[in-house]
Coordinates of C-alpha atoms in Angstrom, one line a residue:
Chain I
M292 CA 128.3 131.3 153.4
E293 CA 129.3 128.2 155.3
T294 CA 131.5 128.8 158.3
H295 CA 134.4 126.5 159.1
F296 CA 136.8 126.0 161.9
K297 CA 140.2 126.9 160.5
I298 CA 141.8 124.2 162.6
K299 CA 140.1 121.0 163.8
V300 CA 141.7 118.9 166.5
K301 CA 141.1 115.2 166.3
N302 CA 142.9 112.6 168.4
G303 CA 145.4 115.2 169.4
K304 CA 146.2 116.0 165.7
K305 CA 145.5 119.3 164.0
Y306 CA 143.7 119.5 160.7
F307 CA 143.5 122.7 158.6
F308 CA 140.5 123.7 156.7
R309 CA 141.1 123.9 152.9
F310 CA 138.0 123.3 150.8
T311 CA 134.2 123.6 151.3
V312 CA 131.8 120.8 150.5
N313 CA 130.8 122.7 147.4
Q314 CA 134.4 123.0 146.2
R315 CA 135.1 119.3 146.9
F316 CA 132.0 118.3 145.0
Q317 CA 133.1 120.4 142.0
H318 CA 136.5 118.8 142.1
I319 CA 135.3 115.2 142.3
L320 CA 132.8 115.8 139.5
L321 CA 135.6 117.4 137.4
A322 CA 137.9 114.5 138.1
I323 CA 135.3 111.9 137.0
L324 CA 134.3 113.8 133.9
V325 CA 137.9 114.4 132.9
I326 CA 138.8 110.7 133.3
V327 CA 135.7 109.7 131.2
L328 CA 136.6 112.3 128.6
V329 CA 140.2 111.1 128.4
L330 CA 139.2 107.5 128.1
T331 CA 136.7 108.1 125.4
G332 CA 138.9 110.7 123.6
M333 CA 142.4 109.3 123.5
P334 CA 141.4 106.2 121.5
L335 CA 140.3 108.6 118.8
K336 CA 143.6 110.6 119.0
F337 CA 145.6 107.4 118.8
P338 CA 143.4 104.9 116.9
Q339 CA 146.4 102.7 116.0
A340 CA 147.6 102.2 119.5
F341 CA 147.3 98.7 120.9
W342 CA 145.0 99.9 123.7
A343 CA 142.7 102.0 121.6
H344 CA 140.2 99.2 120.6
Q345 CA 140.0 97.7 124.1
I346 CA 139.4 101.1 125.9
Y347 CA 136.9 102.2 123.2
S348 CA 135.0 98.9 123.5
V349 CA 134.6 99.5 127.3
F350 CA 132.6 102.6 126.4
G351 CA 130.6 100.8 123.7
G352 CA 132.8 101.3 120.6
I353 CA 132.3 103.7 117.8
R354 CA 128.5 103.7 118.1
I355 CA 128.3 104.6 121.8
A356 CA 131.6 106.1 122.9
P357 CA 131.3 109.4 121.0
F358 CA 127.9 109.8 122.7
V359 CA 129.5 109.2 126.1
H360 CA 132.2 111.7 125.2
K361 CA 129.7 114.4 124.2
T362 CA 127.6 113.8 127.3
A363 CA 130.6 114.0 129.7
G364 CA 131.8 117.1 127.7
T365 CA 128.4 118.8 128.1
M366 CA 128.4 118.1 131.8
L367 CA 131.9 119.5 132.1
V368 CA 130.9 122.7 130.2
L369 CA 127.9 123.0 132.6
L370 CA 130.2 122.5 135.6
F371 CA 132.5 125.2 134.2
V372 CA 129.6 127.6 133.8
Y373 CA 128.5 126.8 137.4
H374 CA 132.0 127.4 138.6
L375 CA 132.1 130.8 136.9
I376 CA 128.9 131.8 138.5
Y377 CA 130.2 130.4 141.8
L378 CA 133.4 132.5 141.4
V379 CA 131.5 135.7 140.7
Y380 CA 129.1 135.0 143.6
T381 CA 131.8 134.2 146.2
F382 CA 133.8 137.2 145.1
Y383 CA 130.8 139.4 145.4
Q384 CA 129.9 138.0 148.8
G385 CA 133.4 137.8 150.2
Q386 CA 135.0 140.9 148.7
V387 CA 132.5 143.3 147.2
I388 CA 129.9 143.4 150.0
P389 CA 132.5 144.1 152.7
L390 CA 133.9 146.9 150.6
K391 CA 130.3 148.2 150.2
K392 CA 129.8 148.1 154.0
K393 CA 133.0 150.1 154.4
N394 CA 131.7 152.5 151.7
E395 CA 134.9 152.0 149.8
L396 CA 133.4 150.6 146.6
S397 CA 135.1 151.7 143.4
I398 CA 136.2 150.0 140.3
G399 CA 139.9 150.5 141.2
K400 CA 139.3 148.9 144.6
I401 CA 137.5 145.9 143.1
L402 CA 140.4 145.4 140.6
K403 CA 142.9 145.7 143.4
T404 CA 141.1 143.0 145.5
L405 CA 140.8 140.9 142.4
I406 CA 144.6 141.1 141.7
S407 CA 145.5 140.4 145.3
H408 CA 143.1 137.4 145.5
P409 CA 145.1 134.4 146.9
I410 CA 144.3 132.3 143.8
V411 CA 145.7 134.9 141.3
P412 CA 149.4 134.3 140.4
N413 CA 151.7 136.9 141.9
L414 CA 155.4 137.7 142.4
K415 CA 155.7 135.5 145.4
D416 CA 155.0 132.5 143.1
I417 CA 158.0 133.3 141.0
K418 CA 160.2 133.7 144.1
D419 CA 158.8 130.4 145.4
I420 CA 159.6 128.6 142.2
L421 CA 163.2 129.9 142.3
N422 CA 163.6 129.0 145.9
L423 CA 162.1 125.6 145.3
L424 CA 164.7 125.0 142.6
K425 CA 167.4 126.1 145.0
Y426 CA 166.1 123.6 147.5
L427 CA 165.8 120.8 144.9
L428 CA 169.3 121.4 143.6
F429 CA 170.6 120.9 147.2
L430 CA 171.7 124.6 147.4
T431 CA 169.6 125.2 150.5
N432 CA 167.8 123.1 153.1
K433 CA 164.9 125.5 153.3
R434 CA 161.8 124.9 151.3
P435 CA 159.9 128.0 150.2
E436 CA 157.2 128.9 152.7
G437 CA 153.9 128.6 150.8
A438 CA 151.0 130.9 151.1
V439 CA 147.4 129.8 151.3
F440 CA 147.6 128.7 147.6
T441 CA 151.0 127.6 146.3
W442 CA 152.2 128.1 142.8
K443 CA 151.6 124.4 142.2
E444 CA 147.9 124.7 143.2
K445 CA 147.6 127.8 141.1
F446 CA 148.9 125.9 138.1
D447 CA 146.5 123.0 138.9
Y448 CA 143.7 125.5 139.0
W449 CA 144.4 127.8 136.0
G450 CA 145.7 124.9 133.8
P451 CA 142.4 123.1 133.7
F452 CA 140.6 126.5 133.7
W453 CA 142.2 127.4 130.4
G454 CA 142.0 123.8 129.3
I455 CA 138.2 123.5 129.8
A456 CA 137.7 126.9 128.0
I457 CA 139.7 125.6 125.0
M458 CA 138.4 122.0 125.0
G459 CA 134.8 123.1 125.7
S460 CA 134.6 125.7 123.0
T461 CA 136.4 123.7 120.3
G462 CA 134.4 120.6 121.2
L463 CA 131.1 122.4 120.9
L464 CA 132.3 123.9 117.6
M465 CA 133.1 120.5 116.1
W466 CA 130.0 118.9 117.5
N467 CA 127.7 121.6 116.1
K468 CA 129.7 122.2 112.9
E469 CA 126.6 122.6 110.8
L470 CA 125.3 125.5 113.0
F471 CA 128.7 127.2 113.5
T472 CA 129.7 127.1 109.8
K473 CA 126.6 129.1 108.9
F474 CA 128.5 132.2 110.0
L475 CA 132.1 130.9 110.6
P476 CA 134.6 129.7 108.0
G477 CA 134.8 125.9 107.6
E478 CA 138.6 125.9 108.0
L479 CA 138.0 126.9 111.6
I480 CA 137.1 123.3 112.3
N481 CA 140.6 122.3 111.3
F482 CA 142.0 124.7 113.9
A483 CA 139.4 123.4 116.4
L484 CA 140.5 119.9 115.8
I485 CA 144.2 120.7 116.3
A486 CA 143.4 122.7 119.5
H487 CA 141.0 120.1 120.9
S488 CA 143.3 117.2 120.2
D489 CA 146.6 118.7 121.3
E490 CA 145.3 120.5 124.3
A491 CA 143.7 117.2 125.4
L492 CA 147.0 115.5 125.3
L493 CA 148.6 118.3 127.3
A494 CA 145.8 118.3 129.8
A495 CA 145.8 114.5 130.2
L496 CA 149.6 114.3 130.7
F497 CA 149.6 117.3 133.0
L498 CA 146.9 115.8 135.2
F499 CA 148.1 112.2 135.2
I500 CA 151.8 113.0 135.6
W501 CA 152.2 116.3 137.4
H502 CA 149.0 116.5 139.4
F503 CA 148.9 112.8 140.2
Y504 CA 152.6 113.0 141.3
N505 CA 151.8 115.8 143.7
V506 CA 148.7 114.4 145.2
H507 CA 149.1 110.7 144.9
F508 CA 152.6 109.4 144.2
S509 CA 154.9 111.8 146.1
T510 CA 156.3 110.2 149.2
S511 CA 154.6 112.8 151.4
V512 CA 151.1 111.8 150.3
F513 CA 151.2 108.3 148.9
P514 CA 148.7 106.7 148.2
M515 CA 146.7 109.9 148.3
D516 CA 146.2 113.2 150.0
T517 CA 142.7 112.9 151.6
V518 CA 142.1 116.6 151.6
F519 CA 140.0 116.3 148.4
I520 CA 137.6 114.1 150.4
T521 CA 137.7 115.5 153.9
G522 CA 138.4 119.2 153.0
Y523 CA 141.0 119.3 155.8
L524 CA 144.8 119.1 155.4
S525 CA 147.1 117.4 157.9
E526 CA 149.6 119.5 159.9
K527 CA 152.5 117.7 158.2
M528 CA 151.4 118.7 154.8
M529 CA 150.5 122.1 156.0
V530 CA 154.0 122.6 157.2
E531 CA 155.6 121.2 154.1
E532 CA 153.5 123.1 151.5
H533 CA 151.9 126.2 153.2
Y534 CA 154.3 127.2 156.0
E535 CA 153.7 130.9 155.7
Y536 CA 149.9 130.5 155.8
Y537 CA 150.3 127.8 158.5
K538 CA 152.2 130.3 160.9
E539 CA 149.5 132.9 160.1
I540 CA 146.6 130.6 160.9
M541 CA 148.2 129.1 164.0
T542 CA 148.8 132.5 165.4
A543 CA 145.3 133.7 164.5
S544 CA 143.7 130.6 166.1
G545 CA 145.6 131.0 169.4
Y546 CA 148.3 128.3 169.0
P547 CA 151.4 130.5 168.4
H548 CA 153.4 128.4 170.9
E549 CA 152.6 125.2 169.1
I550 CA 153.9 126.1 165.7
L551 CA 156.1 123.3 164.3
P552 CA 159.5 124.0 162.7
P553 CA 159.6 124.2 158.9
H554 CA 159.8 121.1 156.8
G555 CA 163.2 119.4 156.8
V556 CA 164.5 121.2 159.9
R557 CA 165.8 118.9 162.6
K558 CA 164.0 119.2 165.8
P559 CA 166.7 120.1 168.3
E560 CA 165.7 118.1 171.4
S561 CA 163.6 115.7 169.4
E562 CA 162.9 112.3 170.6
H563 CA 160.3 110.6 168.4
G564 CA 156.9 112.0 168.9
A565 CA 158.2 114.6 171.4
V566 CA 157.4 117.5 169.2
R567 CA 153.7 117.7 170.0
D568 CA 154.3 117.5 173.7
N569 CA 157.1 120.0 173.7
P570 CA 156.2 122.5 171.0
V571 CA 159.3 124.2 169.5
K572 CA 159.3 127.9 169.6
L573 CA 160.3 129.6 166.4
T574 CA 162.9 131.6 168.3
D575 CA 164.5 128.3 169.5
L576 CA 165.2 127.1 166.0
P577 CA 168.6 127.0 164.6
R578 CA 169.3 129.6 162.0
I579 CA 169.5 128.3 158.5
Chain F
M236 CA 111.8 38.1 103.9
L237 CA 113.5 39.8 101.0
T238 CA 115.7 37.8 98.6
Y239 CA 119.3 38.6 98.2
Q240 CA 118.7 40.0 94.7
T241 CA 115.9 42.3 95.9
R242 CA 118.1 43.5 98.8
R243 CA 120.9 44.1 96.4
S244 CA 118.8 46.1 94.0
I245 CA 117.3 48.2 96.8
L246 CA 120.9 49.0 98.0
L247 CA 121.9 49.8 94.4
L248 CA 118.9 52.1 94.1
F249 CA 119.9 53.9 97.2
L250 CA 123.4 54.2 96.1
L251 CA 122.2 55.6 92.8
L252 CA 119.9 58.1 94.5
F253 CA 122.7 59.2 96.8
G254 CA 125.1 59.5 94.0
M255 CA 122.6 61.7 92.0
A256 CA 122.1 63.8 95.1
F257 CA 125.8 64.4 95.4
V258 CA 126.2 65.2 91.7
S259 CA 123.3 67.7 91.7
A260 CA 124.6 69.2 95.0
A261 CA 128.0 69.7 93.5
N262 CA 126.4 71.3 90.4
S263 CA 124.4 73.7 92.5
E264 CA 127.4 74.8 94.6
S265 CA 129.9 75.8 91.9
A266 CA 130.3 75.9 88.2
D267 CA 133.2 73.5 88.1
V268 CA 132.1 71.9 84.8
G269 CA 135.7 71.4 83.7
N270 CA 136.4 69.5 86.9
C271 CA 139.3 71.9 87.7
L272 CA 138.9 71.1 91.4
L273 CA 140.1 67.6 90.7
C274 CA 143.6 69.1 91.3
H275 CA 142.9 72.6 92.6
K276 CA 141.1 71.3 95.7
Y277 CA 144.4 70.3 97.3
P278 CA 145.6 73.0 99.7
G279 CA 149.3 72.2 98.9
L280 CA 149.0 72.8 95.2
S281 CA 151.7 75.4 94.6
R282 CA 155.0 76.0 92.8
V283 CA 157.7 78.6 92.3
D284 CA 157.0 80.4 89.0
E285 CA 159.4 81.7 86.4
E286 CA 159.9 85.0 88.2
G287 CA 160.9 83.1 91.4
R288 CA 157.7 83.9 93.3
F289 CA 155.9 81.3 95.4
R290 CA 152.5 80.8 94.0
L291 CA 149.6 79.0 95.6
F292 CA 147.0 77.5 93.2
Y293 CA 144.7 76.0 95.8
V294 CA 141.0 77.0 95.4
N295 CA 139.0 76.8 98.6
E296 CA 135.6 75.7 97.2
D297 CA 133.7 76.8 100.3
I298 CA 135.1 80.3 100.1
F299 CA 134.9 80.5 96.3
D300 CA 131.3 79.4 96.5
K301 CA 130.4 82.5 98.5
S302 CA 132.2 84.9 96.1
V303 CA 130.5 86.9 93.5
H304 CA 132.0 84.9 90.6
T305 CA 130.8 81.5 91.9
R306 CA 128.5 81.0 88.9
V307 CA 131.2 81.8 86.3
K308 CA 132.9 78.7 84.9
C309 CA 136.7 78.6 85.5
E310 CA 137.4 78.4 81.8
D311 CA 135.2 81.5 81.1
C312 CA 138.0 83.6 82.7
H313 CA 141.0 81.3 82.1
T314 CA 140.1 81.1 78.4
D315 CA 143.4 79.7 77.2
I316 CA 143.1 76.5 79.2
K317 CA 141.7 73.9 76.8
K318 CA 143.0 70.6 78.2
I319 CA 144.0 69.1 81.5
P320 CA 146.8 69.1 82.6
H321 CA 147.4 72.6 81.3
D322 CA 150.4 74.8 80.7
T323 CA 151.1 78.1 82.5
P324 CA 147.9 80.1 81.7
K325 CA 147.9 83.7 80.7
K326 CA 146.8 86.4 83.1
V327 CA 143.0 86.8 83.3
D328 CA 141.6 89.6 81.1
C329 CA 138.6 91.1 83.0
F330 CA 137.1 92.4 79.8
V331 CA 136.6 89.0 78.3
Q332 CA 133.0 88.1 77.3
C333 CA 131.8 85.3 79.6
H334 CA 129.0 82.8 79.3
I335 CA 126.8 84.4 81.9
V336 CA 123.8 86.0 80.2
E337 CA 122.9 89.5 81.6
P338 CA 119.2 89.1 82.2
S339 CA 117.9 92.6 81.3
S340 CA 119.6 92.7 77.9
E341 CA 119.9 88.9 77.4
Q342 CA 123.4 89.6 76.1
K343 CA 126.5 87.7 77.1
F344 CA 128.1 89.5 80.0
S345 CA 131.3 91.4 80.0
H346 CA 133.1 94.1 82.1
K347 CA 134.1 95.9 78.9
E348 CA 131.8 98.9 79.7
V349 CA 133.9 99.6 82.8
A350 CA 137.0 100.1 80.6
K351 CA 135.3 103.1 78.9
F352 CA 134.4 104.6 82.2
L353 CA 137.9 104.1 83.6
A354 CA 139.5 105.6 80.5
A355 CA 137.5 108.8 80.9
S356 CA 138.1 109.0 84.6
V357 CA 140.9 110.5 86.6
H358 CA 142.5 107.1 86.6
G359 CA 142.4 106.9 82.7
E360 CA 145.7 106.9 80.8
V361 CA 144.8 109.8 78.6
A362 CA 144.0 113.2 80.0
K363 CA 140.8 115.0 79.1
Q364 CA 142.6 117.3 76.7
G365 CA 143.8 114.2 74.8
N366 CA 147.5 114.2 75.7
P367 CA 148.8 111.0 77.4
K368 CA 149.6 111.2 81.1
K369 CA 153.0 110.8 82.5
H370 CA 153.8 107.4 84.1
P371 CA 150.8 105.5 82.7
E372 CA 152.3 102.4 84.3
D373 CA 151.4 103.8 87.7
L374 CA 147.7 104.0 86.9
P375 CA 145.4 101.3 88.2
S376 CA 143.9 98.5 86.2
C377 CA 141.1 96.2 87.5
K378 CA 143.1 93.9 89.7
D379 CA 144.9 96.8 91.4
C380 CA 141.7 97.5 93.3
H381 CA 139.6 94.4 92.8
D382 CA 139.9 90.8 93.9
N383 CA 137.2 88.2 93.8
P384 CA 135.1 89.6 96.7
L385 CA 132.7 87.6 98.8
Y386 CA 129.0 88.3 98.9
R387 CA 128.0 90.4 101.8
P388 CA 124.2 90.0 102.0
L389 CA 121.9 92.1 104.2
S390 CA 118.9 90.9 106.0
F391 CA 115.9 93.2 106.1
F392 CA 113.5 91.9 108.7
K393 CA 112.4 94.3 111.4
R394 CA 115.9 95.6 111.4
V395 CA 118.9 95.5 109.1
R396 CA 121.6 93.1 109.9
P397 CA 124.3 91.3 108.0
G398 CA 123.4 87.9 106.6
I399 CA 120.4 86.3 104.9
S400 CA 116.9 86.7 106.1
E401 CA 115.1 83.3 106.1
T402 CA 111.8 85.2 106.2
A403 CA 112.6 87.0 103.0
M404 CA 113.7 83.7 101.4
G405 CA 110.3 82.3 102.4
R406 CA 108.6 85.1 100.5
C407 CA 110.9 84.4 97.4
R408 CA 110.0 80.7 97.5
V409 CA 106.3 81.5 96.8
C410 CA 107.0 82.2 93.2
H411 CA 110.6 81.0 92.5
K412 CA 111.0 77.3 92.8
K413 CA 114.8 76.9 92.5
D414 CA 116.5 77.5 95.9
D415 CA 119.8 77.9 94.2
F416 CA 118.5 80.8 92.1
I417 CA 116.8 82.5 95.0
F418 CA 120.0 82.2 97.1
R419 CA 122.2 83.8 94.3
F420 CA 119.7 86.5 93.5
Y421 CA 119.2 87.4 97.1
N422 CA 122.9 87.5 97.6
H423 CA 123.5 89.6 94.5
V424 CA 120.9 92.2 95.2
T425 CA 121.5 92.7 98.9
T426 CA 125.2 92.8 98.4
R427 CA 124.8 95.5 95.8
L428 CA 122.5 97.5 98.1
H429 CA 125.6 98.4 100.2
K430 CA 129.3 98.1 99.7
I431 CA 131.2 94.9 99.6
R432 CA 134.1 96.5 101.5
N433 CA 133.8 98.5 104.7
P434 CA 135.2 102.0 104.9
K435 CA 138.5 100.9 106.5
N436 CA 139.1 98.4 103.7
I437 CA 138.3 100.9 101.0
A438 CA 140.7 103.4 102.5
E439 CA 143.3 100.6 102.5
V440 CA 142.8 99.9 98.9
C441 CA 143.2 103.6 97.9
A442 CA 146.2 103.8 100.3
R443 CA 148.2 101.3 98.3
C444 CA 148.9 104.0 95.7
H445 CA 147.7 107.2 97.4
D446 CA 149.8 106.8 100.5
D447 CA 152.9 105.7 98.6
P448 CA 155.2 108.7 99.0
E449 CA 156.9 108.0 95.7
L450 CA 153.7 107.9 93.7
V451 CA 152.3 111.0 95.5
K452 CA 155.5 112.9 94.6
R453 CA 155.7 111.6 91.0
H454 CA 152.1 112.5 90.2
D455 CA 152.2 115.8 92.2
L456 CA 149.3 114.9 94.5
S457 CA 148.5 117.4 97.2
T458 CA 148.2 114.8 100.0
R459 CA 148.7 111.3 101.2
A460 CA 145.0 110.8 100.8
A461 CA 144.3 107.8 103.1
Y462 CA 146.7 109.1 105.7
S463 CA 145.0 112.5 105.9
Y464 CA 141.6 110.8 105.8
G465 CA 142.8 108.8 108.9
E466 CA 143.4 112.1 110.7
T467 CA 139.8 113.1 110.5
F468 CA 136.9 111.8 112.5
H469 CA 135.7 109.9 109.4
G470 CA 138.9 108.0 109.1
K471 CA 139.2 107.3 112.8
A472 CA 135.6 106.0 113.0
A473 CA 136.4 103.9 109.9
H474 CA 139.4 102.5 111.8
F475 CA 137.0 101.4 114.5
L476 CA 135.0 99.6 111.9
D477 CA 132.1 102.0 111.7
E478 CA 130.2 101.1 108.5
R479 CA 128.1 104.3 108.5
I480 CA 131.0 106.7 108.2
P481 CA 131.9 108.1 104.7
D482 CA 134.9 106.5 103.0
C483 CA 136.9 107.8 100.0
L484 CA 134.3 106.8 97.4
D485 CA 131.4 108.3 99.2
C486 CA 132.9 111.8 98.6
H487 CA 134.8 111.3 95.4
V488 CA 132.1 109.6 93.4
K489 CA 129.1 111.5 92.1
R490 CA 125.9 110.1 93.3
G491 CA 124.4 107.8 90.7
E492 CA 127.7 107.2 89.0
S493 CA 130.2 104.4 89.5
V494 CA 133.6 104.4 91.2
H495 CA 135.2 104.0 87.8
Q496 CA 133.9 107.5 86.7
M497 CA 135.7 109.4 89.4
L498 CA 137.2 112.7 88.3
S499 CA 140.0 114.9 89.5
H500 CA 139.2 117.6 92.0
N501 CA 140.5 120.1 89.4
D502 CA 137.9 119.0 86.8
P503 CA 134.8 121.3 87.0
Q504 CA 132.6 118.3 86.2
S505 CA 133.9 116.6 89.4
I506 CA 131.8 116.4 92.6
T507 CA 135.0 117.3 94.5
Y508 CA 135.5 120.5 92.4
K509 CA 135.6 123.5 94.8
T510 CA 132.2 124.8 93.7
N511 CA 130.5 121.4 93.8
K512 CA 131.8 119.9 96.9
A513 CA 129.4 121.6 99.3
K514 CA 126.8 119.2 97.9
I515 CA 128.8 116.2 99.2
C516 CA 128.7 117.3 102.8
A517 CA 125.1 118.5 102.6
N518 CA 124.0 115.1 101.3
I519 CA 120.7 113.9 102.8
E520 CA 122.5 111.0 104.6
C521 CA 125.4 113.1 106.0
H522 CA 125.1 116.8 107.0
P523 CA 121.8 117.9 105.4
K524 CA 121.7 121.1 107.4
A525 CA 125.2 122.1 106.5
S526 CA 125.9 125.4 104.8
P527 CA 128.4 125.5 101.9
K528 CA 131.0 126.9 104.3
L529 CA 131.3 123.5 106.0
A530 CA 132.9 122.1 102.8
D531 CA 135.8 124.6 103.3
Y532 CA 136.9 122.2 106.1
K533 CA 140.3 120.8 104.9
I534 CA 139.4 117.1 104.9
H535 CA 142.9 116.1 103.7
A536 CA 144.9 118.3 106.1
E537 CA 148.3 117.0 107.1
F538 CA 149.1 120.1 109.1
N539 CA 152.4 120.5 107.2
F540 CA 154.0 123.6 106.0
E541 CA 153.3 123.0 102.3
Q542 CA 149.6 122.7 102.8
G543 CA 149.1 125.9 104.9
T544 CA 151.3 127.9 107.2
A545 CA 148.5 129.0 109.6
Q546 CA 147.6 125.5 110.5
Y547 CA 151.2 124.5 110.7
Y548 CA 152.2 127.2 113.1
F549 CA 149.0 126.6 115.1
K550 CA 150.1 123.0 115.5
I551 CA 153.6 124.0 116.4
F552 CA 152.3 126.4 119.0
F553 CA 150.5 123.5 120.8
I554 CA 153.5 121.2 120.5
A555 CA 155.7 124.0 122.0
L556 CA 153.1 124.6 124.7
T557 CA 152.9 120.9 125.6
G558 CA 156.7 120.6 125.8
G559 CA 157.1 123.9 127.5
V560 CA 154.7 122.9 130.3
L561 CA 155.5 119.3 130.7
L562 CA 159.3 119.2 130.4
P563 CA 160.0 121.7 133.2
M564 CA 157.4 120.0 135.4
M565 CA 158.9 116.6 134.8
G566 CA 162.3 118.1 135.6
I567 CA 160.9 119.4 138.9
M568 CA 159.4 116.0 139.6
F569 CA 162.6 114.3 138.9
L570 CA 164.5 116.6 141.2
D571 CA 161.8 116.3 143.8
V572 CA 162.2 112.5 143.9
L573 CA 166.0 112.9 144.2
R574 CA 165.7 115.4 147.0
R575 CA 163.3 113.1 148.9
L576 CA 165.7 110.2 148.5
L577 CA 168.6 112.3 149.8
P578 CA 167.1 114.6 152.4
N579 CA 170.3 115.4 154.1
A580 CA 172.6 116.0 151.1
G581 CA 172.2 119.8 151.1
L582 CA 175.4 121.6 150.2
N583 CA 174.8 124.4 152.6
R584 CA 174.5 122.6 155.9
K585 CA 174.9 125.1 158.7
K586 CA 174.7 123.7 162.1

């Protein structure tokens, strides 16, 4: 396993480790393939749209674009398989082996670690959503304190996870219809078409509206959050999105006295830029 | 030095030769023996007819010359026109015998045979059992589907492309001396080797009746055929002008028969009958490795309740899922923008 500094200090600013090179590579490949798939797929879903012919022509029209779509789809399925292997491998390395070493290996224990894995949705996510709504409705000034993975990130992870499973399986089914209908009913292709086409629209809208808003268009990150390239998240975003995890990591890394106040809280003695020089202690903060 | 008379006779000879060339050229291009183009060549030739419709009577010679009827004389179809200027002519009867001679039988040509085919087909006015069909006025006659189409020749030289192959023409000229004959023959044969209309156009022709909700209802048809075809990959590829994709006729006409012999999918003789249709999909040019189960794919699915509840609810599930995911998220986004615009507007501001 690669080892990373949890906090990197560069030009006096702190950056927090989020994603390994492997994960970043998987994400960028995923992004490129999804964009190609959307561009070569949507003209078929909406052939009458004014943009359909133009976009399809860019990918070679009806003779070439379906081939591009299938190639990108195959690569995405392969990436998905790679990711599943990666998941099992990292879980085995990170969770199962330590259990083994402690001689505590049992199916119950494995299930327990699996359920409490930070990427698995849990009760805190529901609480965070409710608290976020309170914050967004101006009922409180306190944003929910996010853990290592927030509910948004879990949505962004499990959404495409389910999406690729649906799109990949139905896509392969429609592509190899002669093979699959040797043992499956032909009407299944109708269902595959509905699922593939409708799930595609959901996925595309989800990614290009919701995900792009969160990582590109939101005023905190515009024009983009560079964490998907560098792997490290800025302190400002860390405070805004992952405050619970931020406090934890700051304490563990030996900076407990430099912990910044939560997002949106006014710094009591703050002159501009004074915060970093005079770190605010949590105990000094006004009670909200 | 030539004398004035000699020069004048040479000039006259040239004029004569030129004139002859023009006359023969005109003859080779169209069959306007009756000189109908004398008037009909003018683009503005039009009037409002007795029913109040604006009618254009202009004949574009260039276009007509590339159409399949170019060798047929005007008066062969417009049989009631005997003198110029003429009265309002009758509508053309496609079953009239024209003066073209069909070369294999050496009989005068007529489309009459088609009438027999059409009468026995799903589009015929009398059902197979002998009882007349309801609303015979809705059923198509020739001109509901056909116009005067243009030749669509194919060139076969190294690869197939649209157009005429000069190389092939060169081979024809070895034996056939008349270029006009070669040109027509080439056009006729290669146009007939494929379809005059592309799949999109064919679907549009069928759609005129088969997508008309009133006609679909009146004749108790199970689908808006061209619409549901357009929902399949076949229909979508046709929309993107793919010529290789199957159109309505490729599946609904038995191989070796003509479009005019199409039968209802309820007729056991029909290629679209439930026990026969597997053969369509598994055609050598389409899905040769397909098992009969592939033909159970509902090609005319509209995903509505009447056609099948399972597909309908499956579709509803995805619509609900899309709405259920996107609407709350867009709501959160909207609130998020608002909260960022007004960071200090919290109701619960304890100091």
